[in-house]
PDB file of C-alpha atoms and ligand atoms in Angstrom:
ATOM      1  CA  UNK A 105       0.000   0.000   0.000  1.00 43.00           C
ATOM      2  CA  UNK A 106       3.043   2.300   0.671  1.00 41.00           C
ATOM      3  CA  UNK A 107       3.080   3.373  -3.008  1.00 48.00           C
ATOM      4  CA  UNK A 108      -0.543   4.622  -3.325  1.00 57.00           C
ATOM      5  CA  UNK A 109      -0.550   6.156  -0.003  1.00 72.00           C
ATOM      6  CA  UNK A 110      -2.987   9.093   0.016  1.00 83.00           C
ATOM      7  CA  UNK A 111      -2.775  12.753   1.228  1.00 86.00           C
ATOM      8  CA  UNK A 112      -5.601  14.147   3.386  1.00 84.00           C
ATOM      9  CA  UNK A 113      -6.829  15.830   0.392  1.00 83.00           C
ATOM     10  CA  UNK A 114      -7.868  12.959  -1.565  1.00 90.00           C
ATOM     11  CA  UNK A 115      -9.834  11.372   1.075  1.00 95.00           C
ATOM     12  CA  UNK A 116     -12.895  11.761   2.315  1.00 97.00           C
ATOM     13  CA  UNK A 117     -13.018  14.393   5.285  1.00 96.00           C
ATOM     14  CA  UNK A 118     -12.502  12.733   8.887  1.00 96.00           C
ATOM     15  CA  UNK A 119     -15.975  13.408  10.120  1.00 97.00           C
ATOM     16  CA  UNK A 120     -17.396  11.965   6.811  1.00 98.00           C
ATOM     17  CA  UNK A 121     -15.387   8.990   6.678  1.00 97.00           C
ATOM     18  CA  UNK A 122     -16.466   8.516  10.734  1.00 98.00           C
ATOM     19  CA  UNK A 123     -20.336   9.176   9.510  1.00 98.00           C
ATOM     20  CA  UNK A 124     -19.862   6.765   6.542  1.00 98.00           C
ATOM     21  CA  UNK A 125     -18.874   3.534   9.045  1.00 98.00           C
ATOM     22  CA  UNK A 126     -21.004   4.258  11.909  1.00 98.00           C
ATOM     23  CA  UNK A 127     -24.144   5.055   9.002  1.00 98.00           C
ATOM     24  CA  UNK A 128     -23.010   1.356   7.451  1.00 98.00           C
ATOM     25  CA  UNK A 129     -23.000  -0.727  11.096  1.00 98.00           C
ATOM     26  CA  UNK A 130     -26.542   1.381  12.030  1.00 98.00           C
ATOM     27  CA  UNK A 131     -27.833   0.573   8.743  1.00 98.00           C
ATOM     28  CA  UNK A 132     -27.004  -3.071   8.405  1.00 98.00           C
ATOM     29  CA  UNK A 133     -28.829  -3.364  11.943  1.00 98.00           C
ATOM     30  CA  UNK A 134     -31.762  -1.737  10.693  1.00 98.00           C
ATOM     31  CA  UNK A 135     -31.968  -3.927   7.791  1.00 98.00           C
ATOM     32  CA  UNK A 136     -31.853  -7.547   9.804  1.00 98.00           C
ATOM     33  CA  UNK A 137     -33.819  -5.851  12.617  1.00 98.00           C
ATOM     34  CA  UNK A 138     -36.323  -4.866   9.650  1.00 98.00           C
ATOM     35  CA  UNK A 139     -35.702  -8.160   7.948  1.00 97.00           C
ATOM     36  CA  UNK A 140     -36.542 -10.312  11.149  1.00 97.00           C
ATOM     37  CA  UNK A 141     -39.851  -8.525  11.923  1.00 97.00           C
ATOM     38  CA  UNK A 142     -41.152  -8.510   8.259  1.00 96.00           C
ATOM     39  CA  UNK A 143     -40.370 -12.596   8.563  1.00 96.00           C
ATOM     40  CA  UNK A 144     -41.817 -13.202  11.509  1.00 97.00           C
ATOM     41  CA  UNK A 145     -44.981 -10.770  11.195  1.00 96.00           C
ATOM     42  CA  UNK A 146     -46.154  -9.250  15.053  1.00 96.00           C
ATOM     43  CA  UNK A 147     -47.940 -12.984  15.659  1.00 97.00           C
ATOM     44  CA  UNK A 148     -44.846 -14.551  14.888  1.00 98.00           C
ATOM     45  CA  UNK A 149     -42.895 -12.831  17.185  1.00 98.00           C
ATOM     46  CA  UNK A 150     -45.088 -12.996  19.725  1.00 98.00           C
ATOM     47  CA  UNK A 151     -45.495 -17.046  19.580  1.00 98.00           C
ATOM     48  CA  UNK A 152     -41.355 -17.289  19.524  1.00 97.00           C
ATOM     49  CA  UNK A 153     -40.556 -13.971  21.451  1.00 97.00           C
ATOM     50  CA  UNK A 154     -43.130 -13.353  23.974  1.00 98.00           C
ATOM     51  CA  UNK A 155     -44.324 -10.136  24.673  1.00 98.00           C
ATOM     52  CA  UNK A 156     -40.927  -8.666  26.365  1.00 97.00           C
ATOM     53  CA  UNK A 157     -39.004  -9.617  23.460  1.00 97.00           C
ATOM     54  CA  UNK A 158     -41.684  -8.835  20.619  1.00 98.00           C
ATOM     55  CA  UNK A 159     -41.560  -5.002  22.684  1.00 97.00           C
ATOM     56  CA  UNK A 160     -37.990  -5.112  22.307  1.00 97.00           C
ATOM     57  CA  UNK A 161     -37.642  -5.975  18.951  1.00 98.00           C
ATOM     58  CA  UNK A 162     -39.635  -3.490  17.473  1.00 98.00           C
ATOM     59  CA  UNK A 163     -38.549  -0.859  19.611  1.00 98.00           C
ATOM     60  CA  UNK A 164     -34.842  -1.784  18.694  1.00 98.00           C
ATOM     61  CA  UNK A 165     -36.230  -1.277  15.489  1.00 98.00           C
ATOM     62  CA  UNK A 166     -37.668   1.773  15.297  1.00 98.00           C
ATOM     63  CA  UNK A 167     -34.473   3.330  17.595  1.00 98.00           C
ATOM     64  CA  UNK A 168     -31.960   2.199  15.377  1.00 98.00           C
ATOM     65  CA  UNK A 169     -34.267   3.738  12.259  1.00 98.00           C
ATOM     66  CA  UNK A 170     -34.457   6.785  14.208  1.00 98.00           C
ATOM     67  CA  UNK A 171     -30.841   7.160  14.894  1.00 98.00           C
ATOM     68  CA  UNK A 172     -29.967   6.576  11.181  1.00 98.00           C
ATOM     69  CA  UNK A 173     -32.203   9.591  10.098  1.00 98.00           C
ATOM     70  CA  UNK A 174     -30.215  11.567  13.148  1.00 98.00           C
ATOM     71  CA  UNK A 175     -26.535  10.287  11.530  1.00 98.00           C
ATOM     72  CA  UNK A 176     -27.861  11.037   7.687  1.00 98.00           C
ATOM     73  CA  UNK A 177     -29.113  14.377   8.239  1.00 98.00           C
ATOM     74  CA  UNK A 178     -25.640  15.139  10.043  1.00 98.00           C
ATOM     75  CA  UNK A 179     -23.612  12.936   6.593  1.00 98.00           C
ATOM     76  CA  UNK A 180     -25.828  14.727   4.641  1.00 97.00           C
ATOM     77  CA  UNK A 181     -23.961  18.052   6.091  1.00 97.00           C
ATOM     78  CA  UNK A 182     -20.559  16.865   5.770  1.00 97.00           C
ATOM     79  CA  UNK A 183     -21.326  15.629   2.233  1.00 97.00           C
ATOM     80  CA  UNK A 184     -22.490  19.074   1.839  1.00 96.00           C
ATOM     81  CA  UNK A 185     -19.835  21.137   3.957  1.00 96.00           C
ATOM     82  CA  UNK A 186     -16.766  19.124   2.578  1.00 96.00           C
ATOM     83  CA  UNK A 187     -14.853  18.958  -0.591  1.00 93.00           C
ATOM     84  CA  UNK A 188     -15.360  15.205  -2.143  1.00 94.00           C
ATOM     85  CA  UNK A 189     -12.324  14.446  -3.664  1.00 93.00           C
ATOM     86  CA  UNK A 190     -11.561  13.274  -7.460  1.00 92.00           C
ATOM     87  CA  UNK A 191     -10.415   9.874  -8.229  1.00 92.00           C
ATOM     88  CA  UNK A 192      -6.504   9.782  -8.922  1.00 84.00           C
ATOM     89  CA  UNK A 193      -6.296   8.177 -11.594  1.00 86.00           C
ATOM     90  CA  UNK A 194      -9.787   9.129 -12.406  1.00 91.00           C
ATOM     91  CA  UNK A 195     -11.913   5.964 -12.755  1.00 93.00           C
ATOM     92  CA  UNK A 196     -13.066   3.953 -15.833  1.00 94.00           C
ATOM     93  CA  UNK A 197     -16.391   6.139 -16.893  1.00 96.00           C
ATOM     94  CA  UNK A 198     -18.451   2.893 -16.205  1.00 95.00           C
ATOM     95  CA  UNK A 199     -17.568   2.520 -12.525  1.00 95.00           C
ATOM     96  CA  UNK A 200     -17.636   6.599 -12.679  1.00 95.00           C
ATOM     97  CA  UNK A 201     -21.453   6.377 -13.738  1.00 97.00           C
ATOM     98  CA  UNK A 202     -22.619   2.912 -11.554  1.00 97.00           C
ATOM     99  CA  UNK A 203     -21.144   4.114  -8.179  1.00 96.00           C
ATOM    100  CA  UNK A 204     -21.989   7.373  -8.320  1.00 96.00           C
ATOM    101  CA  UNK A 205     -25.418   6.443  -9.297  1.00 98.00           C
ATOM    102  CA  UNK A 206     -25.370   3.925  -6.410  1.00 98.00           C
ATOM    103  CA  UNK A 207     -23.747   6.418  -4.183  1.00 98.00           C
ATOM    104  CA  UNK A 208     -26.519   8.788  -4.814  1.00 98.00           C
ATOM    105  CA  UNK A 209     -29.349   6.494  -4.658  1.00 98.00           C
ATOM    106  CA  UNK A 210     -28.494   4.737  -1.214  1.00 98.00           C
ATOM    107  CA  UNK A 211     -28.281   8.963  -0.276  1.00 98.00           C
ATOM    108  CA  UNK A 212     -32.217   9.214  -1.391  1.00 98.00           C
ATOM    109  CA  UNK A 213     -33.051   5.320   0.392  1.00 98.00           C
ATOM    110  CA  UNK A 214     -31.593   5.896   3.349  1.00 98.00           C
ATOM    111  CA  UNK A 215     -33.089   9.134   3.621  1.00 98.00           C
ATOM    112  CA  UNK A 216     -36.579   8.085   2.509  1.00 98.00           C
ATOM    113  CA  UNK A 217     -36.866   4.626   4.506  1.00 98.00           C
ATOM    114  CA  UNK A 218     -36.829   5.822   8.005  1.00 98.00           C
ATOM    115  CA  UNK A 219     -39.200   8.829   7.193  1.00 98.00           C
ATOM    116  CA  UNK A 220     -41.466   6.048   5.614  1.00 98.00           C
ATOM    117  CA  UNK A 221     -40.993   3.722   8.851  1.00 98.00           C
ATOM    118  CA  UNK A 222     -41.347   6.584  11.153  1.00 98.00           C
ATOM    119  CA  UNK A 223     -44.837   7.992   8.845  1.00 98.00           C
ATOM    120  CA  UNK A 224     -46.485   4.326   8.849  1.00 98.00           C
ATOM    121  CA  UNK A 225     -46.292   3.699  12.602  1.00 98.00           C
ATOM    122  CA  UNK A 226     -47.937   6.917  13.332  1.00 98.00           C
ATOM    123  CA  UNK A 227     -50.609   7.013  10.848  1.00 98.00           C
ATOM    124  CA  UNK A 228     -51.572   3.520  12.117  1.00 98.00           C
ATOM    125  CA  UNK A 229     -51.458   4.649  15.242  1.00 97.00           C
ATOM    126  CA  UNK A 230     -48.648   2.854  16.551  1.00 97.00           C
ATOM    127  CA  UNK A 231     -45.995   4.610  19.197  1.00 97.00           C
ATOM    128  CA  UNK A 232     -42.462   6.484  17.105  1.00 98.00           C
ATOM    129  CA  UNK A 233     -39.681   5.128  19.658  1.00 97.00           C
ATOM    130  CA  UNK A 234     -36.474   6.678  20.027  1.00 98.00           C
ATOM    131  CA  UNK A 235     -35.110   4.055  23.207  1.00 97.00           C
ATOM    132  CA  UNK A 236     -37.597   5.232  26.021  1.00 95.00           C
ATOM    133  CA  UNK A 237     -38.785   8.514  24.204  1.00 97.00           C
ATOM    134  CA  UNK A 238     -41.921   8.618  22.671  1.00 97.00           C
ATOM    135  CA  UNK A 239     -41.830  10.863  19.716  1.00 97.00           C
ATOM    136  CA  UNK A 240     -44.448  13.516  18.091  1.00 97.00           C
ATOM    137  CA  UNK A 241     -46.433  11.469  15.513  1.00 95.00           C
ATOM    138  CA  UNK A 242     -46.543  14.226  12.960  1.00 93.00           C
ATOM    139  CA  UNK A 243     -48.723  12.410  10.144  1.00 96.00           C
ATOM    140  CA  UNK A 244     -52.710  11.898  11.203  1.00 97.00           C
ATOM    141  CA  UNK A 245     -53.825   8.429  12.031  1.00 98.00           C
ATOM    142  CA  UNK A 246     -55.350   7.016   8.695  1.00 98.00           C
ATOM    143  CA  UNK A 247     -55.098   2.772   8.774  1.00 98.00           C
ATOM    144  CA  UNK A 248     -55.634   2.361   4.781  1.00 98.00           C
ATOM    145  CA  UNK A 249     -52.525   5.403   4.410  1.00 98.00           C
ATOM    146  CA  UNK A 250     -50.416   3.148   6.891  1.00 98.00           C
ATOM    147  CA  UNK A 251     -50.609  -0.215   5.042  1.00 98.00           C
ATOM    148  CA  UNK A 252     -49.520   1.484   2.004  1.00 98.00           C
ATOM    149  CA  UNK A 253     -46.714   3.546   3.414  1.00 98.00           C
ATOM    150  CA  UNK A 254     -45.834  -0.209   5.503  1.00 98.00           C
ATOM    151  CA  UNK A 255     -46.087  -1.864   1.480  1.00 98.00           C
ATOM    152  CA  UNK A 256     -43.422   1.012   0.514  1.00 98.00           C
ATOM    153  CA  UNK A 257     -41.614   0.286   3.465  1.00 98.00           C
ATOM    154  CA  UNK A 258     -40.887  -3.496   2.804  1.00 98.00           C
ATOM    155  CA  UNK A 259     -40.011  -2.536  -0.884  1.00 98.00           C
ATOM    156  CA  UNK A 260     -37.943  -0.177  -0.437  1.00 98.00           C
ATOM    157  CA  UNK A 261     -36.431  -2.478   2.367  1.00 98.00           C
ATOM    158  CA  UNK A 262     -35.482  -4.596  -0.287  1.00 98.00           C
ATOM    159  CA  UNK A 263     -34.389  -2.148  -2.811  1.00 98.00           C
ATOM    160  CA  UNK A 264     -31.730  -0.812  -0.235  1.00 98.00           C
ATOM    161  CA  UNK A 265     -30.548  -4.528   0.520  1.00 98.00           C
ATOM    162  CA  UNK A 266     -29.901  -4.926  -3.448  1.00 98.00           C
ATOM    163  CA  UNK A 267     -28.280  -1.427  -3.379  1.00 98.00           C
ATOM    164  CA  UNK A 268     -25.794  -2.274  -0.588  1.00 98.00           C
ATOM    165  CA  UNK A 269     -25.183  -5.538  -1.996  1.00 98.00           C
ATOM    166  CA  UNK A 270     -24.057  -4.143  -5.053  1.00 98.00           C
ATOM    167  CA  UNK A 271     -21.876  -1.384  -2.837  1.00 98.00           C
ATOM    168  CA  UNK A 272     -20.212  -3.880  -1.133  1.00 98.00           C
ATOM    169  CA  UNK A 273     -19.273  -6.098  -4.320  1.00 98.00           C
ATOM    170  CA  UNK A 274     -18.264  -2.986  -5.463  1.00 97.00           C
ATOM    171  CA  UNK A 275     -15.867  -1.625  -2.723  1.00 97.00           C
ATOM    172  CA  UNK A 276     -14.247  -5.291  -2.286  1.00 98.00           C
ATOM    173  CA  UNK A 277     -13.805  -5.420  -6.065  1.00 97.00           C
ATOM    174  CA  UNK A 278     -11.272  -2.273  -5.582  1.00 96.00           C
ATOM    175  CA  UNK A 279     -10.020  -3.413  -2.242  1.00 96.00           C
ATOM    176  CA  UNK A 280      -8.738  -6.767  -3.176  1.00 97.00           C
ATOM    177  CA  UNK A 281      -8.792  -7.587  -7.063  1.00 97.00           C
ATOM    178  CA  UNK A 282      -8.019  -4.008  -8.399  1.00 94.00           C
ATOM    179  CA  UNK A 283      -6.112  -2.990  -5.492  1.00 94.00           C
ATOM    180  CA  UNK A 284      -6.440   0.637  -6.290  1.00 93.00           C
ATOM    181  CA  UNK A 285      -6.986   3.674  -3.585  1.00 93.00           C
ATOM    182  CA  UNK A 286     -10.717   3.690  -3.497  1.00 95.00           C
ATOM    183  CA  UNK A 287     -10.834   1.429   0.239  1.00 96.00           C
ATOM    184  CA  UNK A 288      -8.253   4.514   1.486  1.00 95.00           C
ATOM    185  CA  UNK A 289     -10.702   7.177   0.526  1.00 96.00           C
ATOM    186  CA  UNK A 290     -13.284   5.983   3.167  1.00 97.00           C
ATOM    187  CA  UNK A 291     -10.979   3.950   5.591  1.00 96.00           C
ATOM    188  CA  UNK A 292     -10.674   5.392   8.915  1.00 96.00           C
ATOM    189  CA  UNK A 293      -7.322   4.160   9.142  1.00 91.00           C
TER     190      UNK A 293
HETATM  191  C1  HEM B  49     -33.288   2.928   7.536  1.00 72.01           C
HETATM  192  C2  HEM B  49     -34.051   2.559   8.508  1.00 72.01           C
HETATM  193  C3  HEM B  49     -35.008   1.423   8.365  1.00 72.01           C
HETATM  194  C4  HEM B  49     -34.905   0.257   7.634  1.00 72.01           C
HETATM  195  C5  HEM B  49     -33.755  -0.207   6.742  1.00 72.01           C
HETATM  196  C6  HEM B  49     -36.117  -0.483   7.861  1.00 72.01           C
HETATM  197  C7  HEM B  49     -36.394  -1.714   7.274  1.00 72.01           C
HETATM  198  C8  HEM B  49     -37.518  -2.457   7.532  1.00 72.01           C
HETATM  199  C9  HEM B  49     -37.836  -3.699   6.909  1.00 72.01           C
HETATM  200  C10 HEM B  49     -36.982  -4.403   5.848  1.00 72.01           C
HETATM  201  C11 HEM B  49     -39.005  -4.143   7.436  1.00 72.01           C
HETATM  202  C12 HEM B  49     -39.747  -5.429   7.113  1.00 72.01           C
HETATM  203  C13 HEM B  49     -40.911  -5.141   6.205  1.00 72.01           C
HETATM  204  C14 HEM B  49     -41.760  -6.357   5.960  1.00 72.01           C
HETATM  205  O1  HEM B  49     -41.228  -7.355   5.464  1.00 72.01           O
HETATM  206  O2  HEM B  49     -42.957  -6.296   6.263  1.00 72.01           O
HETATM  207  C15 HEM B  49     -39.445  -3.163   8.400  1.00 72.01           C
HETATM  208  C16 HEM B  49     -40.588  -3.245   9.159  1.00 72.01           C
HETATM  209  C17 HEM B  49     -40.996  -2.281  10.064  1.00 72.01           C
HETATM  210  N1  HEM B  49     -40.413  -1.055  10.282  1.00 72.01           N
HETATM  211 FE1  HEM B  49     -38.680  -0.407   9.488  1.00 72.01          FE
HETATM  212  N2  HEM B  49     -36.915   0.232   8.708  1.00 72.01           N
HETATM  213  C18 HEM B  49     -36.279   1.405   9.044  1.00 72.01           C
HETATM  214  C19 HEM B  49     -36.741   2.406   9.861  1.00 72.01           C
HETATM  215  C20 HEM B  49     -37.932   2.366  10.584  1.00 72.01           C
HETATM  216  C21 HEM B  49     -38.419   3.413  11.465  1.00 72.01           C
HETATM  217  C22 HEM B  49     -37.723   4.760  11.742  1.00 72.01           C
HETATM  218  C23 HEM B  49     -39.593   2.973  11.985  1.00 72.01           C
HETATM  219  C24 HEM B  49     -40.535   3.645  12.943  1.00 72.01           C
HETATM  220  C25 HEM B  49     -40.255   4.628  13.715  1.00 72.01           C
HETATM  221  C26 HEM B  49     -39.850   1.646  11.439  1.00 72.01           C
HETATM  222  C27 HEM B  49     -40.927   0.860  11.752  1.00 72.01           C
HETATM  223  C28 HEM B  49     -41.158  -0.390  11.255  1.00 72.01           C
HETATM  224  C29 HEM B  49     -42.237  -1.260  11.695  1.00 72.01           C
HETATM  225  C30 HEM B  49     -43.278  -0.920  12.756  1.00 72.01           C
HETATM  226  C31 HEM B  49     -42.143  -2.428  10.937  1.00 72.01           C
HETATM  227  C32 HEM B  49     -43.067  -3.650  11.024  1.00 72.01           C
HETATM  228  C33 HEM B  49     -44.044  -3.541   9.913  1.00 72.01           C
HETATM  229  C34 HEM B  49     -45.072  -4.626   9.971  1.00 72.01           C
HETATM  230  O3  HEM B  49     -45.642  -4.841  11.044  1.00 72.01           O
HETATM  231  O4  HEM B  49     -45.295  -5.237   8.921  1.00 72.01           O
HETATM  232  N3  HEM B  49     -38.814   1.316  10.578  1.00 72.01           N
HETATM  233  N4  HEM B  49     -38.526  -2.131   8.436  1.00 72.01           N
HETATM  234  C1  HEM B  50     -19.580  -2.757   5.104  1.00 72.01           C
HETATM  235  C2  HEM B  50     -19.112  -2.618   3.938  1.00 72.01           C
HETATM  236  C3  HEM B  50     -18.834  -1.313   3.229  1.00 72.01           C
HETATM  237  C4  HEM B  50     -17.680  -1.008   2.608  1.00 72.01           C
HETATM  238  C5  HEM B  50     -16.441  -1.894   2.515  1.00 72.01           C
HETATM  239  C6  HEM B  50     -17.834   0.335   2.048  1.00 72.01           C
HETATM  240  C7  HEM B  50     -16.844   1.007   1.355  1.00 72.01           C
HETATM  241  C8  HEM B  50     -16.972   2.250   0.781  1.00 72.01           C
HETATM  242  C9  HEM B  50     -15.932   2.973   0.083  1.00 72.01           C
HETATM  243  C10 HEM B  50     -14.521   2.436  -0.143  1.00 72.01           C
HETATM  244  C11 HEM B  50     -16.417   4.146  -0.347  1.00 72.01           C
HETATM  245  C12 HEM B  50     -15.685   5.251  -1.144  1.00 72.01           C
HETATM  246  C13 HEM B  50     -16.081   5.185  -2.584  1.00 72.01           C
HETATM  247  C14 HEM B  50     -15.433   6.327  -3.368  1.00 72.01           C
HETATM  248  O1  HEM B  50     -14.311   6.134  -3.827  1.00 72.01           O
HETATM  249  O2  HEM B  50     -16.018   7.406  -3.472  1.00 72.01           O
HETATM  250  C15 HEM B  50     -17.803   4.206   0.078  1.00 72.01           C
HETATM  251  C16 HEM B  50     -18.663   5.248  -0.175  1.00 72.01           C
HETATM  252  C17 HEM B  50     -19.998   5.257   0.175  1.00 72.01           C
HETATM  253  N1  HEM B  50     -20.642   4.299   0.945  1.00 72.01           N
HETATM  254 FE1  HEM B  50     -19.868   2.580   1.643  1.00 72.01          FE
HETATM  255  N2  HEM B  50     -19.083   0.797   2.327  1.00 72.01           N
HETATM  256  C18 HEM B  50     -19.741  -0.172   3.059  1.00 72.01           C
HETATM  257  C19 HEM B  50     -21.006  -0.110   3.534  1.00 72.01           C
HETATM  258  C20 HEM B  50     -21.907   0.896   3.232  1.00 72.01           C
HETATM  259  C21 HEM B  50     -23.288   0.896   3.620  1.00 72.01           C
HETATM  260  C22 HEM B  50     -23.989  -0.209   4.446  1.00 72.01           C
HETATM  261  C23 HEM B  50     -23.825   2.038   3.109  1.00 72.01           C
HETATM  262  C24 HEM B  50     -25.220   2.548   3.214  1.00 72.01           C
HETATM  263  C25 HEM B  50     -26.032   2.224   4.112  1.00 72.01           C
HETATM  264  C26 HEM B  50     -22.788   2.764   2.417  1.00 72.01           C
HETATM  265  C27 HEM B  50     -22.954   3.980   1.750  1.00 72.01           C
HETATM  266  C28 HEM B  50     -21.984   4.670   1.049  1.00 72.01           C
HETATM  267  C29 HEM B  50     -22.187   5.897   0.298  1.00 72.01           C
HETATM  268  C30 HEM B  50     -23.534   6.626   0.151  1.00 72.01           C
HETATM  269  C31 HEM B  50     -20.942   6.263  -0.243  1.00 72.01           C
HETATM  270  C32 HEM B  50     -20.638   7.490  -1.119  1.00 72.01           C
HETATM  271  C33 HEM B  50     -19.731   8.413  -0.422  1.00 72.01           C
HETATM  272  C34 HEM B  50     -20.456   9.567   0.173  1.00 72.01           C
HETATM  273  O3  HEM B  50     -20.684  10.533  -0.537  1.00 72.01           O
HETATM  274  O4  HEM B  50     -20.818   9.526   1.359  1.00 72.01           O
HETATM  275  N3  HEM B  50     -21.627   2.056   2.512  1.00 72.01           N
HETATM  276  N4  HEM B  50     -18.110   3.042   0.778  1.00 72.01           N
END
């Protein structure tokens, strides 16, 4: 690696990079918490769970949504705030076009899904949990709106699973077969 060591200015900024890791682990929690109650259905996880652990589970849920819309808003910032820097050498204008298109969709998802998790709970009347915080509704109760916006919710929870794979495949694809400087730009290390 000691050849393609970067300079500070063609990585991601600090803060960023910290946002991008902590937004991934969050995220991927989110997902299997998601994953797990979609699977099991609120029956389900009473049968298996009980009631303590069916409680838990979807309040896990909805804190760790909750706390990803928190750590976007701030990425969104940094994104903002931040230069992003080029690729040197620049990439191949296929991987150019895919991962920004990736980059900037998982942006929109990731925005989107927890305001759509957060919007079907309290329109079916169902409590928005931040740990032990109950938090302002915002959208009127309206059962018919909530199963839709819970229909978008699965989707889309499967959309942003296809999108990450992809990501993923994509970032290991530089980090161990092309061996470029891509892994650098985000790595905290
Ligand atoms: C990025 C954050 C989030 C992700 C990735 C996510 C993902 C998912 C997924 C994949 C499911 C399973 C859907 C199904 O198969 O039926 C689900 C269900 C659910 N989510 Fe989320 N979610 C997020 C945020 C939230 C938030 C912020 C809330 C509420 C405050 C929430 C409330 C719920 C509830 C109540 C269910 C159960 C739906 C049902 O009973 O069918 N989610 N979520
Ligand atoms: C755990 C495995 C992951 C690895 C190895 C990884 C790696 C990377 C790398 C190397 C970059 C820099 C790409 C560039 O050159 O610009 C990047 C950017 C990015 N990653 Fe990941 N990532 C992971 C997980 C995730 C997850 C789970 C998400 C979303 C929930 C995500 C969202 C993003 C976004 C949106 C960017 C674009 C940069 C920005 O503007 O913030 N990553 N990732």
């Amino acid at each position: 690696m000691s050849e393609m060591e970067l300079s500070e200015t063609d990585r991601y900024a600090y803060p960023h990079r910290v946002l991008h890791w902590l937004v991934a682990a969050v995220m991927l929690l989110s997902l299997a918490s998601g994953l797990l109650l979609g699977f099991l259905g609120f029956e389900g996880a009473m049968e298996r769970l009980g009631q303590a652990g069916t409680d838990l589970l979807y309040t896990s849920h909805k804190s760790l949504g909750v706390a990803l819309l928190a750590l976007m808003t701030l990425r969104l910032l940094t994104r903002l705030l931040y230069v992003v820097p080029d690729h040197d050498p620049p990439l191949p204008a296929f991987q150019r076009i895919l991962s920004s298109a990736v980059h900037h969709l998982l942006y929109l998802g990731l925005l989107a899904q927890p305001l759509l998790g957060w919007a079907a709970t309290a329109s079916g009347n169902f409590p928005v949990q931040f740990l032990h915080w109950h938090l302002p509704g915002v959208v009127p109760v309206n059962e018919a709106l909530s199963a839709r916006l819970f229909t978008l919710h699965e989707w889309l929870g499967w959309v942003l699973l296809g999108l990450i794979a992809l990501h993923i495949a994509g970032a290991l694809y530089h980090w161990l077969i092309r061996r470029d400087t891509v892994m650098e730009r985000m790595s905290l290390l």
